[in-house]
Tab-separated table of C-alpha atoms and ligand atoms in Angstrom:
chain	number	residue	atom	x	y	z
A	1	MET	CA	1.323	-7.957	13.171
A	2	THR	CA	1.723	-4.417	14.428
A	3	ASP	CA	1.826	-3.833	18.169
A	4	THR	CA	-1.919	-3.506	18.567
A	5	ALA	CA	-3.599	-5.511	15.750
A	6	THR	CA	-5.523	-8.664	16.705
A	7	PRO	CA	-7.371	-11.360	14.685
A	8	GLU	CA	-10.488	-9.207	15.111
A	9	THR	CA	-8.838	-6.262	13.390
A	10	VAL	CA	-10.481	-5.007	10.216
A	11	PHE	CA	-8.705	-3.092	7.486
A	12	TYR	CA	-9.126	0.022	5.347
A	13	LEU	CA	-6.774	0.012	2.329
A	14	ASP	CA	-5.642	3.246	0.659
A	15	CYS	CA	-4.044	2.470	-2.694
A	16	ASP	CA	-2.990	3.801	-6.115
A	17	THR	CA	-3.621	0.598	-8.074
A	18	GLY	CA	-0.725	-0.037	-9.717
A	19	ILE	CA	0.785	-3.444	-10.182
A	20	ASP	CA	2.157	-4.063	-6.682
A	21	ASP	CA	-1.053	-2.597	-5.241
A	22	ALA	CA	-2.930	-5.250	-7.264
A	23	LEU	CA	-0.874	-8.027	-5.692
A	24	ALA	CA	-1.441	-6.487	-2.249
A	25	LEU	CA	-5.203	-6.501	-2.951
A	26	ALA	CA	-5.158	-10.134	-4.086
A	27	TYR	CA	-3.163	-11.018	-0.974
A	28	LEU	CA	-5.565	-9.150	1.334
A	29	LEU	CA	-8.644	-10.734	-0.267
A	30	GLY	CA	-7.066	-14.141	0.184
A	31	THR	CA	-5.939	-13.623	3.789
A	32	ALA	CA	-8.029	-10.903	5.462
A	33	GLY	CA	-11.102	-11.819	3.393
A	34	ASP	CA	-14.176	-9.968	4.698
A	35	ARG	CA	-12.000	-8.173	7.265
A	36	LEU	CA	-11.046	-5.890	4.372
A	37	VAL	CA	-13.947	-3.491	4.945
A	38	GLY	CA	-13.151	-0.544	2.689
A	39	ILE	CA	-10.807	0.751	-0.009
A	40	GLY	CA	-9.905	4.295	-1.046
A	41	ALA	CA	-8.006	5.233	-4.224
A	42	THR	CA	-5.533	8.135	-4.139
A	43	SER	CA	-3.502	9.550	-7.038
A	44	GLY	CA	0.008	8.171	-7.224
A	45	ASN	CA	0.965	5.545	-9.801
A	46	VAL	CA	-2.140	6.648	-11.702
A	47	ALA	CA	-4.884	9.228	-11.137
A	48	ALA	CA	-7.217	8.391	-8.259
A	49	ALA	CA	-10.116	7.757	-10.665
A	50	VAL	CA	-8.019	5.291	-12.706
A	51	GLY	CA	-6.799	3.525	-9.568
A	52	ALA	CA	-10.382	3.291	-8.317
A	53	GLU	CA	-11.579	1.765	-11.587
A	54	ASN	CA	-8.673	-0.701	-11.598
A	55	THR	CA	-9.564	-1.674	-8.031
A	56	LEU	CA	-13.226	-2.226	-8.916
A	57	ARG	CA	-12.255	-4.432	-11.869
A	58	LEU	CA	-9.824	-6.488	-9.781
A	59	LEU	CA	-12.476	-6.996	-7.084
A	60	GLY	CA	-14.863	-8.058	-9.852
A	61	LEU	CA	-12.425	-10.743	-10.986
A	62	ALA	CA	-12.461	-12.121	-7.450
A	63	GLY	CA	-16.195	-11.791	-7.013
A	64	ALA	CA	-15.468	-9.628	-3.963
A	65	THR	CA	-17.781	-6.796	-2.883
A	66	VAL	CA	-15.673	-4.384	-0.846
A	67	PRO	CA	-16.780	-0.704	-0.836
A	68	VAL	CA	-14.431	1.376	-3.010
A	69	ALA	CA	-14.350	5.177	-2.721
A	70	LEU	CA	-12.571	7.915	-4.629
A	71	GLY	CA	-9.760	9.553	-2.664
A	72	GLU	CA	-7.755	12.684	-3.267
A	73	HIS	CA	-6.585	13.471	-6.779
A	74	HIS	CA	-4.138	16.343	-6.207
A	75	PRO	CA	-1.463	16.385	-3.474
A	76	ARG	CA	-1.834	18.870	-0.613
A	77	ARG	CA	0.508	21.207	-2.444
A	78	GLY	CA	0.821	21.372	-6.238
A	79	SER	CA	-1.007	19.089	-8.659
A	80	PHE	CA	-0.984	15.450	-9.743
A	81	ASP	CA	2.007	14.922	-12.049
A	82	GLY	CA	0.618	12.160	-14.248
A	83	GLY	CA	1.857	9.175	-12.254
A	84	ALA	CA	4.306	6.448	-13.249
A	85	PRO	CA	3.279	5.009	-16.639
A	86	HIS	CA	6.889	3.932	-17.226
A	87	VAL	CA	6.589	1.618	-14.213
A	88	HIS	CA	2.963	0.465	-14.079
A	89	GLY	CA	1.798	1.233	-17.643
A	90	ALA	CA	-0.505	4.103	-18.636
A	91	ASP	CA	-3.459	2.075	-17.331
A	92	GLY	CA	-1.699	1.221	-14.057
A	93	VAL	CA	-2.043	-2.541	-14.602
A	94	GLY	CA	0.752	-3.259	-17.038
A	95	GLY	CA	-1.516	-3.149	-20.083
A	96	VAL	CA	-3.457	-6.244	-18.973
A	97	PRO	CA	-7.085	-5.899	-20.114
A	98	LEU	CA	-9.503	-6.183	-17.165
A	99	PRO	CA	-13.214	-6.749	-17.752
A	100	GLU	CA	-15.515	-4.009	-16.517
A	101	SER	CA	-16.906	-4.693	-13.057
A	102	ASP	CA	-20.620	-4.815	-12.208
A	103	SER	CA	-19.759	-2.787	-9.091
A	104	ARG	CA	-19.554	1.009	-8.943
A	105	LEU	CA	-17.775	3.383	-6.584
A	106	VAL	CA	-19.706	4.276	-3.447
A	107	ALA	CA	-21.153	7.795	-3.484
A	108	GLU	CA	-19.059	8.823	-0.480
A	109	SER	CA	-15.533	10.132	-0.816
A	110	ALA	CA	-12.727	7.984	0.596
A	111	VAL	CA	-12.479	10.340	3.594
A	112	GLU	CA	-16.238	9.972	4.218
A	113	LEU	CA	-15.986	6.178	3.852
A	114	LEU	CA	-13.099	6.132	6.329
A	115	ALA	CA	-15.101	8.292	8.756
A	116	ASP	CA	-18.000	5.807	8.519
A	117	LEU	CA	-15.627	2.914	9.183
A	118	VAL	CA	-14.144	4.705	12.207
A	119	GLU	CA	-17.650	5.124	13.632
A	120	ARG	CA	-18.489	1.441	12.979
A	121	PHE	CA	-15.246	-0.235	14.003
A	122	GLY	CA	-13.283	2.239	16.141
A	123	GLU	CA	-10.134	0.713	17.521
A	124	ARG	CA	-10.699	-2.522	15.564
A	125	LEU	CA	-9.919	-0.582	12.364
A	126	HIS	CA	-6.357	-0.629	10.999
A	127	ILE	CA	-5.340	1.589	8.055
A	128	ILE	CA	-3.046	0.123	5.388
A	129	ALA	CA	-1.685	2.930	3.190
A	130	ILE	CA	0.183	1.926	0.031
A	131	ALA	CA	-0.142	5.172	-1.921
A	132	PRO	CA	0.751	8.819	-1.391
A	133	LEU	CA	-0.742	9.887	1.955
A	134	THR	CA	-2.978	12.685	0.669
A	135	THR	CA	-6.288	11.023	1.566
A	136	ILE	CA	-5.081	9.923	4.997
A	137	SER	CA	-3.842	13.456	5.652
A	138	ARG	CA	-7.213	14.933	4.648
A	139	ALA	CA	-8.896	12.382	6.913
A	140	LEU	CA	-6.783	13.625	9.826
A	141	ASP	CA	-8.108	17.128	9.059
A	142	VAL	CA	-11.786	16.166	9.180
A	143	ILE	CA	-12.176	13.068	11.364
A	144	PRO	CA	-11.770	14.198	14.984
A	145	ASP	CA	-9.141	12.209	16.874
A	146	LEU	CA	-8.699	9.764	13.967
A	147	ALA	CA	-5.166	8.752	15.020
A	148	SER	CA	-6.184	7.852	18.568
A	149	ARG	CA	-9.514	6.222	17.637
A	150	VAL	CA	-8.234	3.504	15.282
A	151	ASP	CA	-5.966	0.515	15.917
A	152	GLY	CA	-3.173	2.099	13.911
A	153	ILE	CA	-1.609	2.590	10.493
A	154	THR	CA	0.833	0.575	8.429
A	155	LEU	CA	2.191	2.497	5.462
A	156	MET	CA	4.485	1.589	2.600
A	157	GLY	CA	6.817	4.493	2.077
A	158	GLY	CA	10.143	6.136	2.743
A	159	ALA	CA	13.810	5.294	2.377
A	160	VAL	CA	15.892	5.736	5.526
A	161	THR	CA	19.200	3.887	5.041
A	162	VAL	CA	18.943	3.336	1.254
A	163	PRO	CA	18.529	5.644	-1.776
A	164	GLY	CA	15.087	6.711	-2.936
A	165	ASN	CA	13.334	5.471	-6.071
A	166	ILE	CA	11.713	8.639	-7.416
A	167	THR	CA	14.749	10.803	-6.631
A	168	PRO	CA	18.103	9.717	-5.166
A	169	HIS	CA	16.777	10.815	-1.772
A	170	ALA	CA	13.048	10.057	-1.733
A	171	GLU	CA	10.610	7.199	-2.161
A	172	ALA	CA	7.554	7.742	-4.416
A	173	ASN	CA	4.663	7.522	-1.925
A	174	ILE	CA	6.347	10.080	0.324
A	175	ALA	CA	7.723	12.396	-2.362
A	176	ASN	CA	4.446	12.522	-4.320
A	177	ASP	CA	2.901	14.332	-1.367
A	178	ALA	CA	5.587	15.294	1.146
A	179	GLN	CA	3.277	17.669	3.037
A	180	ALA	CA	0.729	14.865	3.544
A	181	ALA	CA	3.435	12.437	4.610
A	182	ALA	CA	4.826	14.884	7.171
A	183	HIS	CA	1.290	15.464	8.497
A	184	VAL	CA	0.553	11.731	8.810
A	185	LEU	CA	3.895	10.949	10.459
A	186	ALA	CA	3.395	13.781	12.956
A	187	ALA	CA	0.045	12.373	14.138
A	188	GLU	CA	-0.199	10.516	17.467
A	189	TRP	CA	-1.300	7.089	16.116
A	190	ARG	CA	-1.861	4.287	18.633
A	191	SER	CA	0.459	2.297	16.408
A	192	ALA	CA	2.369	3.505	13.327
A	193	THR	CA	4.453	1.139	11.217
A	194	VAL	CA	6.470	2.371	8.254
A	195	VAL	CA	7.565	-0.156	5.604
A	196	PRO	CA	10.291	1.581	3.547
A	197	LEU	CA	12.447	0.665	0.567
A	198	ASP	CA	15.077	-0.433	3.105
A	199	VAL	CA	13.117	-3.680	3.475
A	200	THR	CA	10.812	-3.824	0.445
A	201	MET	CA	13.657	-3.818	-2.105
A	202	ARG	CA	14.993	-7.019	-0.540
A	203	HIS	CA	11.827	-9.089	-0.922
A	204	ARG	CA	10.922	-9.846	-4.514
A	205	PHE	CA	8.880	-11.934	-6.917
A	206	GLU	CA	10.636	-13.627	-9.809
A	207	PRO	CA	9.043	-15.217	-12.884
A	208	ARG	CA	8.847	-18.567	-11.095
A	209	ASP	CA	6.679	-16.914	-8.419
A	210	THR	CA	4.268	-15.326	-10.874
A	211	ALA	CA	4.093	-18.623	-12.783
A	212	GLU	CA	3.097	-20.316	-9.509
A	213	LEU	CA	0.651	-17.493	-8.771
A	214	ALA	CA	-1.158	-18.237	-12.036
A	215	ARG	CA	-1.001	-22.074	-11.782
A	216	ASP	CA	-4.572	-23.396	-11.761
A	217	ALA	CA	-5.490	-20.020	-10.237
A	218	GLY	CA	-8.570	-17.844	-10.247
A	219	ALA	CA	-9.072	-14.879	-12.552
A	220	LEU	CA	-7.610	-12.310	-10.134
A	221	ALA	CA	-4.364	-14.166	-9.439
A	222	THR	CA	-4.003	-14.895	-13.147
A	223	ALA	CA	-4.408	-11.198	-14.035
A	224	VAL	CA	-1.940	-10.086	-11.347
A	225	SER	CA	0.581	-12.605	-12.624
A	226	ALA	CA	0.264	-11.201	-16.144
A	227	MET	CA	0.700	-7.616	-14.869
A	228	PHE	CA	4.032	-8.479	-13.299
A	229	GLU	CA	5.610	-8.948	-16.755
A	230	ALA	CA	5.573	-5.146	-17.160
A	231	TYR	CA	6.863	-4.723	-13.592
A	232	PHE	CA	9.715	-7.165	-14.310
A	233	ASP	CA	10.489	-5.251	-17.512
A	234	PHE	CA	10.905	-2.038	-15.516
A	235	TYR	CA	13.035	-3.482	-12.696
A	236	GLU	CA	15.209	-5.962	-14.612
A	237	PRO	CA	17.784	-3.445	-15.973
A	238	GLY	CA	18.376	-1.887	-12.544
A	239	LEU	CA	18.354	-5.116	-10.546
A	240	GLY	CA	20.366	-7.095	-13.099
A	241	VAL	CA	17.900	-9.951	-12.676
A	242	ARG	CA	14.305	-10.419	-13.842
A	243	ALA	CA	12.531	-9.694	-10.559
A	244	ALA	CA	10.372	-7.028	-8.886
A	245	PRO	CA	10.173	-5.810	-5.275
A	246	LEU	CA	7.079	-6.505	-3.180
A	247	HIS	CA	6.593	-2.972	-1.815
A	248	ASP	CA	2.842	-2.942	-1.158
A	249	PRO	CA	2.190	-6.639	-0.534
A	250	LEU	CA	4.935	-6.644	2.111
A	251	ALA	CA	3.294	-3.739	3.938
A	252	ALA	CA	-0.039	-5.603	3.821
A	253	ALA	CA	1.505	-8.834	5.119
A	254	ILE	CA	3.199	-6.956	7.980
A	255	ALA	CA	-0.086	-5.240	8.900
A	256	LEU	CA	-1.821	-8.633	9.077
A	257	GLY	CA	0.980	-10.139	11.127
A	258	ASP	CA	1.500	-12.777	8.442
A	259	VAL	CA	5.099	-11.558	8.095
A	260	VAL	CA	6.889	-10.763	11.328
A	261	ILE	CA	9.105	-7.730	11.877
A	262	GLU	CA	12.623	-8.913	12.695
A	263	GLN	CA	14.569	-5.632	12.742
A	264	SER	CA	13.239	-2.094	13.074
A	265	LEU	CA	14.054	1.439	14.107
A	266	ARG	CA	11.864	2.906	16.845
A	267	GLY	CA	11.456	6.654	16.953
A	268	ALA	CA	10.211	9.642	15.041
A	269	LEU	CA	10.591	10.031	11.293
A	270	ALA	CA	10.870	13.444	9.647
A	271	VAL	CA	9.998	14.273	6.033
A	272	ASP	CA	11.773	16.964	4.049
A	273	THR	CA	8.929	19.201	2.792
A	274	SER	CA	11.206	21.791	1.223
A	275	ASP	CA	11.485	22.499	-2.498
A	276	SER	CA	15.096	21.359	-2.454
A	277	PRO	CA	16.348	18.282	-4.323
A	278	GLU	CA	15.959	16.430	-0.999
A	279	ARG	CA	12.172	16.926	-0.968
A	280	GLY	CA	10.443	13.795	0.337
A	281	ARG	CA	13.541	12.474	2.099
A	282	THR	CA	12.721	10.538	5.297
A	283	THR	CA	15.165	10.774	8.173
A	284	ARG	CA	15.193	9.764	11.822
A	285	ALA	CA	14.176	12.679	14.062
A	286	ASP	CA	14.830	13.485	17.729
A	287	THR	CA	11.316	14.788	18.294
A	288	GLY	CA	7.918	13.544	17.168
A	289	PRO	CA	5.666	10.524	17.669
A	290	SER	CA	7.389	7.158	17.738
A	291	THR	CA	6.991	4.927	14.699
A	292	THR	CA	8.251	1.443	13.955
A	293	THR	CA	10.330	1.661	10.781
A	294	VAL	CA	10.821	-1.869	9.473
A	295	LEU	CA	14.323	-2.800	8.341
A	296	GLU	CA	13.953	-6.578	8.041
A	297	VAL	CA	11.322	-9.254	8.371
A	298	GLY	CA	11.587	-12.908	9.322
A	299	GLY	CA	10.899	-15.898	7.115
A	300	ASP	CA	10.169	-16.075	3.399
A	301	ALA	CA	7.889	-13.076	2.848
A	302	ALA	CA	7.533	-13.699	-0.890
A	303	GLU	CA	6.307	-17.236	-0.236
A	304	ARG	CA	3.720	-16.052	2.291
A	305	ILE	CA	2.489	-13.350	-0.071
A	306	LEU	CA	2.316	-15.882	-2.911
A	307	ARG	CA	0.361	-18.315	-0.750
A	308	GLY	CA	-2.038	-15.615	0.427
A	309	ALA	CA	-2.682	-14.300	-3.086
A	310	ARG	CA	-3.381	-17.816	-4.384
A	311	THR	CA	-5.906	-18.600	-1.684
A	312	PRO	CA	-8.685	-20.664	-3.311
A	313	ARG	CA	-11.407	-18.363	-1.933
A	314	LEU	CA	-10.626	-16.101	-4.887
A	315	ARG	CA	-12.397	-16.950	-8.138
B	1	RIB	O1	7.778	3.343	-3.997
B	1	RIB	C1	6.888	2.255	-4.128
B	1	RIB	C2	5.480	2.690	-3.906
B	1	RIB	O2	5.111	3.664	-4.880
B	1	RIB	C3	4.470	1.546	-4.072
B	1	RIB	O3	3.346	1.795	-3.273
B	1	RIB	C4	4.110	1.634	-5.521
B	1	RIB	O4	2.808	1.083	-5.796
B	1	RIB	C5	4.089	3.123	-5.711
B	1	RIB	O5	2.837	3.606	-5.234
B	2	CA	CA1	1.129	1.720	-4.301
């Protein structure tokens, strides 16, 4: 759990549903349950509208009724580049057909939904960001004192002591909107935890985990398990083993305190916002608000994520 989160903490999730986002959602529904009080979809792996629809359909599989709002489509500078179909499939869910949900997006934008949640929950509200930070950055523009009014933020993103995954220097969530990332990391959050590739690449699912995820499971866990076949296909050549890293679920588990931070860097993080090949690079900085950048966690994170995503409360 981050420095300030408590069992009473409620969560807003900002995602770009995608395959690892889907596992993070299943995990959060199984562990945080009704403490997951709102979801925004931002362009990243797929367009915001596609990620929002995927999220609605996944919630429908679980019979969960969490408000879902449309977040920002284009990054703060430039335009959405089409996402990562080679990683998550053109549909963002590995080509796994998902039945249409009975639920619809809320009329509010994701920034408006977040503003409502800040009014309702204040410092009980913790933001989990597992997508490019465009929507969170816009929220900082329009919600007065957002950073100091909420419990804090846990974000999946960055690569500090390891290579990037979208360029040799930069991780996808940061590089897809470097201006937004720099803005979010420069804000004075009560608590800011960054979960970078440095730790997420070391905690993985393998086929035995997704087989267990689907064993006698509900419709959501079964669908997420099927999606991982495409994720394994993407990662297997580079990893040399059929496995896939748990980027987003690990950030969610850290935010909930279900997985404990064992090693971290404390201090400011800077983002390269230039147009150079190093755009999106995250480096330690001498000045700026202090963040906790996670380098290692304790225990078997994959097992905890698997257990949380299988929780029987999901249909
Ligand atoms: O670099 C990994 C991150 O980018 C994850 O959040 C994944 O879903 C993609 O958004
Ligand atoms: Ca994501």
